[in-house]
């Protein structure tokens, strides 16, 4: 009797303070949304505005004098084309090597009866806590003769301890011990089992690993900065750094007649390059973000 | 085929025993010391699973070559490294490089800048994702909620180079929106990145902009795991939304909060190189030079390998001590820890 009476009104009525609180919540989230969204919209708008409008500071939210001049210039710049091609190369092969090595390490480490797996796991995890540092690592890469070769961007950063932990946790959760035993009874070798049973079951984790490695490879610039000298091998991020941050004007392909036009184009080009440089990742983003969330959650179970 | 079958089933029995260590009858080492039975277990495991060890090998080699060899290379911090004599041939100099670093006036500036940036980032960047997650958890599922989540998460995917370029463009004295706004209200334009005192704020808040949505995910997942019965019970008792947050949400995700806090505090001297380096310019160097950028400049640009390694080693050791200490502390206080 009492229970029923107290239940009904409370479900319908949001108390006054709750209403106020909810308004605060919506207001806060709206502000956050706008703050995050604004720079993205602004940069994109500027990138499709005319050089003059950008240079004279007339763009602040929406495009002014729609023009694709910036893209035209960006995509006819040999430096940027080379950078793009290099980045695709590094991302593709880097991801391939990383995923293969990570999966091949994580699967054995997920097998409960493998002697010594805890020791190996400890050695891998320890590298996350303590490292020799920049110079000692550089010396190793140098000793291996990788300086100024494409290998330097693929091999030295190939395996991330964190990704091994994520993949191992996944295997432990999704490959039941019974399945392993049953396969062993049938005389199935470890490699056959990995190839025929584990791989088909691990598509989600392979997707997670591939995307995480690919995004970090595409976005990286530091290894290229310290290991590469030749301009012909530079990834896009390093090209963008020299144009956007160091302000070396991308000349050559610019057919600008006057200094003013050249300056206007240089201004516009910065906005365009930001869009061009992050486009591949941001286009993929809506489709792949759930994989990242998944990867993060698998990781946090362990952590 | 028949051979493997026999071979596999032959090992089935000892294999089972391995998981609970106690040797069974078939074990010839029964009754001997635990060391020899561990040796036996290793031998059996290796013979049975040599294929697994084989595929594990490349990654193990990777970690040895690119993580553990550098650790041994770090001895050059105690030597005067030169290319001709090599890492092991160069003369020992003891703690010379360490004391040179501690006596260097730049030492305190570096510590101050590094710690200052870290603490500022921690104080601002740590609570915001938690608040974001809790607020998102309060509102109904729907378009708005999904939009906020998707959009706040997106900047995480922007590269450091592009992120810094955007900061520079937005703050630029000539083109930046902020300065256009200042001009519009008749104020003078400001070169924000040229003001040393503004650097920490620019660094920290651009980081908040980029990573809050991403960091909130872990807390959102933790919130989704809170027992719904608790909310039902609270509703019965007429608890307000704020009361539910403080009495159910926060205690529910406390273990996750503690873990994230340990990781943050543990890397307090590990301000990443990438973003600081790109945001630096000669004008703001007095507040923007941190340990990692200093190591890069002294080591790779000035080729002072031994000194830079000593600085880097000092940094790694302090970081590790901090992480272990914070972890121990958290274990005592909250029963939650990394290990």
Coordinates of N, CA and C in Angstrom, one line a residue, chain B residues 148-287:
Chain B
X148 N 27.5 14.0 -29.3 CA 28.5 14.5 -28.4 C 29.7 13.5 -28.3
X149 N 29.3 12.2 -28.1 CA 30.4 11.2 -28.0 C 31.2 11.1 -29.2
X150 N 30.6 11.0 -30.4 CA 31.3 10.9 -31.7 C 32.2 12.1 -31.9
X151 N 31.7 13.3 -31.7 CA 32.5 14.5 -32.0 C 33.6 14.7 -31.0
X152 N 33.3 14.5 -29.7 CA 34.4 14.8 -28.8 C 35.5 13.7 -28.9
X153 N 35.2 12.5 -29.4 CA 36.2 11.5 -29.6 C 37.1 11.8 -30.8
X154 N 36.5 12.4 -31.8 CA 37.2 12.6 -33.1 C 38.6 13.2 -33.1
X155 N 38.8 14.3 -32.3 CA 40.1 15.0 -32.3 C 41.2 14.0 -31.9
X156 N 40.9 12.9 -31.2 CA 42.0 12.0 -30.8 C 42.7 11.5 -32.0
X157 N 42.0 11.4 -33.2 CA 42.6 10.9 -34.4 C 43.4 11.9 -35.2
X158 N 43.4 13.1 -34.8 CA 44.2 14.1 -35.5 C 45.7 14.0 -35.1
X159 N 46.6 14.0 -36.0 CA 48.0 13.9 -35.7 C 48.5 15.1 -35.0
X160 N 49.6 14.8 -34.3 CA 50.2 15.9 -33.5 C 50.6 17.1 -34.4
X161 N 51.2 16.8 -35.5 CA 51.6 17.9 -36.4 C 50.4 18.7 -36.8
X162 N 49.3 18.1 -37.2 CA 48.1 18.8 -37.6 C 47.5 19.6 -36.4
X163 N 47.5 18.9 -35.3 CA 47.0 19.5 -34.1 C 47.7 20.8 -33.8
X164 N 49.0 20.8 -33.8 CA 49.8 21.9 -33.5 C 49.7 23.0 -34.6
X165 N 49.6 22.6 -35.8 CA 49.3 23.5 -36.9 C 48.0 24.3 -36.7
X166 N 47.0 23.6 -36.2 CA 45.7 24.2 -36.0 C 45.9 25.2 -34.8
X167 N 46.6 24.8 -33.8 CA 46.8 25.8 -32.7 C 47.5 27.0 -33.2
X168 N 48.5 26.8 -33.9 CA 49.3 28.0 -34.4 C 48.4 28.9 -35.3
X169 N 47.6 28.2 -36.2 CA 46.8 29.0 -37.1 C 45.7 29.8 -36.3
X170 N 45.1 29.1 -35.3 CA 44.0 29.8 -34.6 C 44.5 30.9 -33.7
X171 N 45.8 30.8 -33.3 CA 46.4 31.8 -32.4 C 47.2 32.8 -33.2
X172 N 47.3 32.6 -34.5 CA 48.2 33.5 -35.2 C 47.9 34.9 -35.1
X173 N 48.9 35.8 -35.0 CA 48.6 37.2 -34.8 C 48.0 37.8 -36.0
X174 N 48.2 37.3 -37.2 CA 47.7 37.9 -38.4 C 46.4 37.3 -38.9
X175 N 46.3 35.9 -38.8 CA 45.1 35.3 -39.4 C 44.2 34.7 -38.3
X176 N 44.8 34.4 -37.1 CA 44.0 33.7 -36.1 C 42.7 34.3 -35.7
X177 N 41.7 33.4 -35.5 CA 40.4 33.8 -35.2 C 40.3 34.6 -33.9
X178 N 41.2 34.2 -33.0 CA 41.2 34.8 -31.7 C 41.6 36.3 -31.8
X179 N 42.6 36.5 -32.7 CA 43.1 37.9 -32.9 C 42.1 38.7 -33.7
X180 N 41.4 38.0 -34.7 CA 40.4 38.7 -35.4 C 39.3 39.2 -34.5
X181 N 39.0 38.3 -33.5 CA 38.0 38.7 -32.5 C 38.5 40.0 -31.7
X182 N 39.8 39.9 -31.3 CA 40.3 41.0 -30.6 C 40.3 42.3 -31.4
X183 N 40.6 42.2 -32.7 CA 40.6 43.3 -33.6 C 39.2 43.9 -33.7
X184 N 38.2 43.0 -33.7 CA 36.9 43.4 -33.9 C 36.4 44.3 -32.8
X185 N 36.9 43.9 -31.5 CA 36.4 44.8 -30.4 C 37.4 45.9 -30.1
X186 N 38.4 46.1 -31.1 CA 39.2 47.2 -31.0 C 40.5 47.0 -30.1
X187 N 40.7 45.8 -29.7 CA 41.9 45.5 -28.9 C 43.1 45.3 -29.8
X188 N 44.3 45.3 -29.2 CA 45.5 45.0 -30.0 C 45.7 43.5 -30.2
X189 N 46.3 43.1 -31.3 CA 46.5 41.7 -31.5 C 47.7 41.2 -30.6
X190 N 47.6 39.9 -30.3 CA 48.6 39.3 -29.4 C 49.2 38.1 -30.0
X191 N 50.5 38.0 -29.9 CA 51.2 36.8 -30.4 C 51.2 35.8 -29.3
X192 N 50.2 35.0 -29.1 CA 50.0 34.2 -27.9 C 51.2 33.2 -27.7
X193 N 51.6 32.6 -28.9 CA 52.7 31.6 -28.7 C 54.0 32.2 -28.4
X194 N 54.1 33.6 -28.5 CA 55.4 34.2 -28.2 C 55.4 34.6 -26.7
X195 N 54.4 34.4 -25.9 CA 54.4 34.7 -24.5 C 54.7 33.5 -23.7
X196 N 55.9 33.5 -23.0 CA 56.2 32.3 -22.2 C 55.2 31.9 -21.2
X197 N 54.5 32.9 -20.6 CA 53.6 32.5 -19.5 C 52.3 31.9 -20.1
X198 N 52.0 32.1 -21.4 CA 50.8 31.5 -22.0 C 51.0 30.1 -22.4
X199 N 52.3 29.7 -22.5 CA 52.6 28.4 -23.1 C 51.9 27.2 -22.4
X200 N 52.1 27.1 -21.0 CA 51.4 26.0 -20.4 C 49.9 25.9 -20.6
X201 N 49.3 27.1 -20.6 CA 47.8 27.1 -20.9 C 47.5 26.6 -22.3
X202 N 48.2 27.1 -23.2 CA 48.0 26.6 -24.6 C 48.2 25.1 -24.7
X203 N 49.3 24.6 -24.1 CA 49.7 23.2 -24.2 C 48.6 22.4 -23.6
X204 N 48.2 22.8 -22.4 CA 47.3 21.9 -21.6 C 45.9 21.9 -22.2
X205 N 45.4 23.1 -22.5 CA 44.0 23.2 -23.0 C 43.8 22.6 -24.4
X206 N 44.8 22.7 -25.2 CA 44.7 22.1 -26.5 C 44.7 20.5 -26.3
X207 N 45.4 20.1 -25.3 CA 45.4 18.6 -25.0 C 44.1 18.2 -24.5
X208 N 43.5 19.1 -23.7 CA 42.1 18.8 -23.1 C 41.2 18.7 -24.3
X209 N 41.3 19.6 -25.2 CA 40.4 19.6 -26.4 C 40.6 18.3 -27.2
X210 N 41.8 17.9 -27.3 CA 42.1 16.7 -28.2 C 41.7 15.4 -27.5
X211 N 41.9 15.2 -26.2 CA 41.9 13.9 -25.6 C 40.7 13.7 -24.6
X212 N 40.0 14.7 -24.2 CA 38.9 14.5 -23.2 C 37.9 13.4 -23.6
X213 N 37.5 13.5 -24.9 CA 36.4 12.6 -25.4 C 37.0 11.2 -25.4
X214 N 38.2 11.0 -25.7 CA 38.8 9.7 -25.8 C 39.0 9.1 -24.3
X215 N 39.5 10.0 -23.4 CA 39.6 9.5 -22.1 C 38.3 9.2 -21.4
X216 N 37.2 9.8 -21.8 CA 36.0 9.6 -21.2 C 35.4 8.2 -21.4
X217 N 35.9 7.6 -22.5 CA 35.3 6.3 -22.9 C 35.5 5.2 -21.8
X218 N 36.7 5.2 -21.2 CA 36.9 4.2 -20.2 C 36.0 4.4 -19.0
X219 N 35.7 5.6 -18.7 CA 34.8 5.9 -17.5 C 33.4 5.6 -17.9
X220 N 33.0 5.9 -19.2 CA 31.7 5.5 -19.6 C 31.4 4.0 -19.5
X221 N 32.4 3.3 -19.9 CA 32.3 1.8 -19.9 C 32.2 1.4 -18.4
X222 N 32.9 2.0 -17.6 CA 32.9 1.6 -16.1 C 31.5 1.9 -15.6
X223 N 30.9 3.1 -16.0 CA 29.6 3.5 -15.6 C 28.5 2.5 -16.0
X224 N 28.7 2.0 -17.3 CA 27.8 1.0 -17.8 C 27.8 -0.3 -17.0
X225 N 28.9 -0.5 -16.3 CA 29.0 -1.7 -15.6 C 28.5 -1.6 -14.1
X226 N 28.0 -0.4 -13.7 CA 27.5 -0.3 -12.4 C 26.1 -1.0 -12.3
X227 N 26.0 -1.7 -11.2 CA 24.8 -2.6 -11.0 C 23.5 -1.7 -11.0
X228 N 22.6 -2.0 -12.0 CA 21.3 -1.2 -12.1 C 20.4 -1.3 -10.9
X229 N 20.6 -2.4 -10.2 CA 19.7 -2.5 -8.9 C 20.0 -1.4 -8.0
X230 N 21.2 -0.9 -8.0 CA 21.5 0.2 -7.1 C 20.7 1.5 -7.4
X231 N 20.6 1.7 -8.7 CA 19.8 2.9 -9.2 C 18.3 2.7 -8.8
X232 N 17.8 1.5 -9.0 CA 16.5 1.2 -8.6 C 16.2 1.5 -7.2
X233 N 17.1 1.0 -6.4 CA 17.0 1.2 -4.9 C 17.0 2.7 -4.6
X234 N 17.9 3.4 -5.3 CA 18.1 4.8 -5.0 C 16.8 5.6 -5.4
X235 N 16.2 5.1 -6.5 CA 15.0 5.7 -7.0 C 13.9 5.6 -5.9
X236 N 13.8 4.3 -5.4 CA 12.8 4.0 -4.3 C 13.0 5.0 -3.1
X237 N 14.2 5.2 -2.8 CA 14.5 6.1 -1.7 C 14.4 7.6 -2.0
X238 N 14.1 7.9 -3.3 CA 13.9 9.2 -3.6 C 15.1 10.0 -3.8
X239 N 16.2 9.4 -4.1 CA 17.5 10.1 -4.2 C 17.5 11.0 -5.5
X240 N 18.1 12.2 -5.3 CA 18.2 13.1 -6.4 C 19.3 12.6 -7.4
X241 N 19.4 13.2 -8.6 CA 20.4 12.8 -9.5 C 21.8 13.0 -9.0
X242 N 22.0 14.2 -8.3 CA 23.3 14.5 -7.7 C 23.7 13.5 -6.7
X243 N 22.7 13.1 -5.9 CA 22.9 12.1 -4.8 C 23.3 10.8 -5.5
X244 N 22.7 10.4 -6.6 CA 23.0 9.2 -7.2 C 24.4 9.2 -7.8
X245 N 24.8 10.4 -8.3 CA 26.2 10.5 -8.8 C 27.2 10.3 -7.7
X246 N 27.0 11.0 -6.6 CA 28.0 10.9 -5.5 C 28.0 9.6 -4.8
X247 N 26.8 9.0 -4.7 CA 26.7 7.8 -3.9 C 26.8 6.5 -4.6
X248 N 26.5 6.5 -5.9 CA 26.5 5.3 -6.7 C 27.6 5.4 -7.8
X249 N 27.4 6.4 -8.7 CA 28.4 6.5 -9.8 C 29.8 6.5 -9.4
X250 N 30.1 7.5 -8.6 CA 31.6 7.7 -8.2 C 32.2 6.5 -7.5
X251 N 31.5 6.0 -6.5 CA 32.1 4.8 -5.8 C 32.2 3.7 -6.8
X252 N 31.2 3.6 -7.7 CA 31.2 2.5 -8.7 C 32.4 2.5 -9.6
X253 N 32.8 3.7 -10.0 CA 33.9 3.7 -11.0 C 35.2 4.1 -10.3
X254 N 35.2 4.1 -9.0 CA 36.4 4.5 -8.3 C 37.7 3.7 -8.6
X255 N 37.5 2.3 -8.7 CA 38.7 1.5 -9.1 C 39.4 2.0 -10.4
X256 N 38.5 2.3 -11.4 CA 39.0 2.8 -12.7 C 39.7 4.1 -12.6
X257 N 39.0 5.0 -11.8 CA 39.6 6.3 -11.5 C 41.0 6.2 -10.9
X258 N 41.1 5.3 -9.9 CA 42.4 5.2 -9.3 C 43.5 4.7 -10.3
X259 N 43.1 3.7 -11.1 CA 44.1 3.1 -12.0 C 44.6 4.2 -13.0
X260 N 43.6 5.0 -13.5 CA 44.0 6.0 -14.5 C 44.8 7.1 -13.8
X261 N 44.5 7.4 -12.5 CA 45.3 8.3 -11.8 C 46.7 7.8 -11.6
X262 N 46.9 6.6 -11.2 CA 48.2 6.0 -11.0 C 49.0 6.2 -12.3
X263 N 48.4 5.8 -13.5 CA 49.1 5.9 -14.7 C 49.5 7.3 -15.0
X264 N 48.6 8.3 -14.7 CA 48.9 9.7 -15.0 C 50.1 10.2 -14.1
X265 N 50.0 9.9 -12.8 CA 51.0 10.4 -11.9 C 52.3 9.7 -12.2
X266 N 52.3 8.4 -12.6 CA 53.5 7.7 -12.9 C 54.3 8.2 -14.0
X267 N 53.6 9.0 -14.9 CA 54.3 9.5 -16.1 C 54.5 11.0 -16.0
X268 N 54.6 11.5 -14.8 CA 54.5 12.9 -14.6 C 55.7 13.6 -15.1
X269 N 56.9 12.9 -15.1 CA 58.1 13.6 -15.7 C 58.2 13.1 -17.2
X270 N 57.2 12.4 -17.7 CA 57.4 11.9 -19.0 C 56.6 12.7 -20.1
X271 N 56.6 14.0 -19.9 CA 55.9 14.9 -20.9 C 56.4 14.5 -22.3
X272 N 55.5 14.1 -23.2 CA 55.8 13.7 -24.5 C 56.6 14.7 -25.3
X273 N 57.5 14.2 -26.1 CA 58.3 15.1 -26.9 C 57.5 15.8 -28.0
X274 N 56.7 15.0 -28.6 CA 56.1 15.4 -29.9 C 55.4 16.7 -30.0
X275 N 54.5 16.9 -29.0 CA 53.7 18.1 -29.1 C 54.5 19.3 -28.6
X276 N 55.2 19.2 -27.5 CA 56.0 20.3 -27.0 C 57.0 20.8 -28.0
X277 N 57.7 19.9 -28.6 CA 58.7 20.2 -29.6 C 58.1 21.1 -30.7
X278 N 56.9 20.7 -31.2 CA 56.3 21.4 -32.3 C 55.8 22.8 -31.9
X279 N 55.4 22.9 -30.7 CA 54.8 24.2 -30.2 C 55.9 25.2 -29.8
X280 N 57.1 24.7 -29.7 CA 58.2 25.5 -29.2 C 58.6 26.6 -30.3
X281 N 58.9 27.8 -29.8 CA 59.6 28.7 -30.7 C 60.6 29.5 -29.8
X282 N 61.5 30.2 -30.5 CA 62.6 30.9 -29.6 C 62.0 31.8 -28.6
X283 N 60.8 32.3 -28.8 CA 60.2 33.3 -27.8 C 59.7 32.6 -26.6
X284 N 59.2 31.4 -26.7 CA 58.6 30.7 -25.5 C 59.4 29.7 -24.9
X285 N 60.7 29.6 -25.3 CA 61.6 28.5 -24.9 C 61.8 28.5 -23.4
X286 N 61.7 29.6 -22.7 CA 61.9 29.7 -21.3 C 60.9 28.8 -20.5
X287 N 59.7 28.7 -21.0 CA 58.8 27.8 -20.3 C 58.5 26.5 -21.1

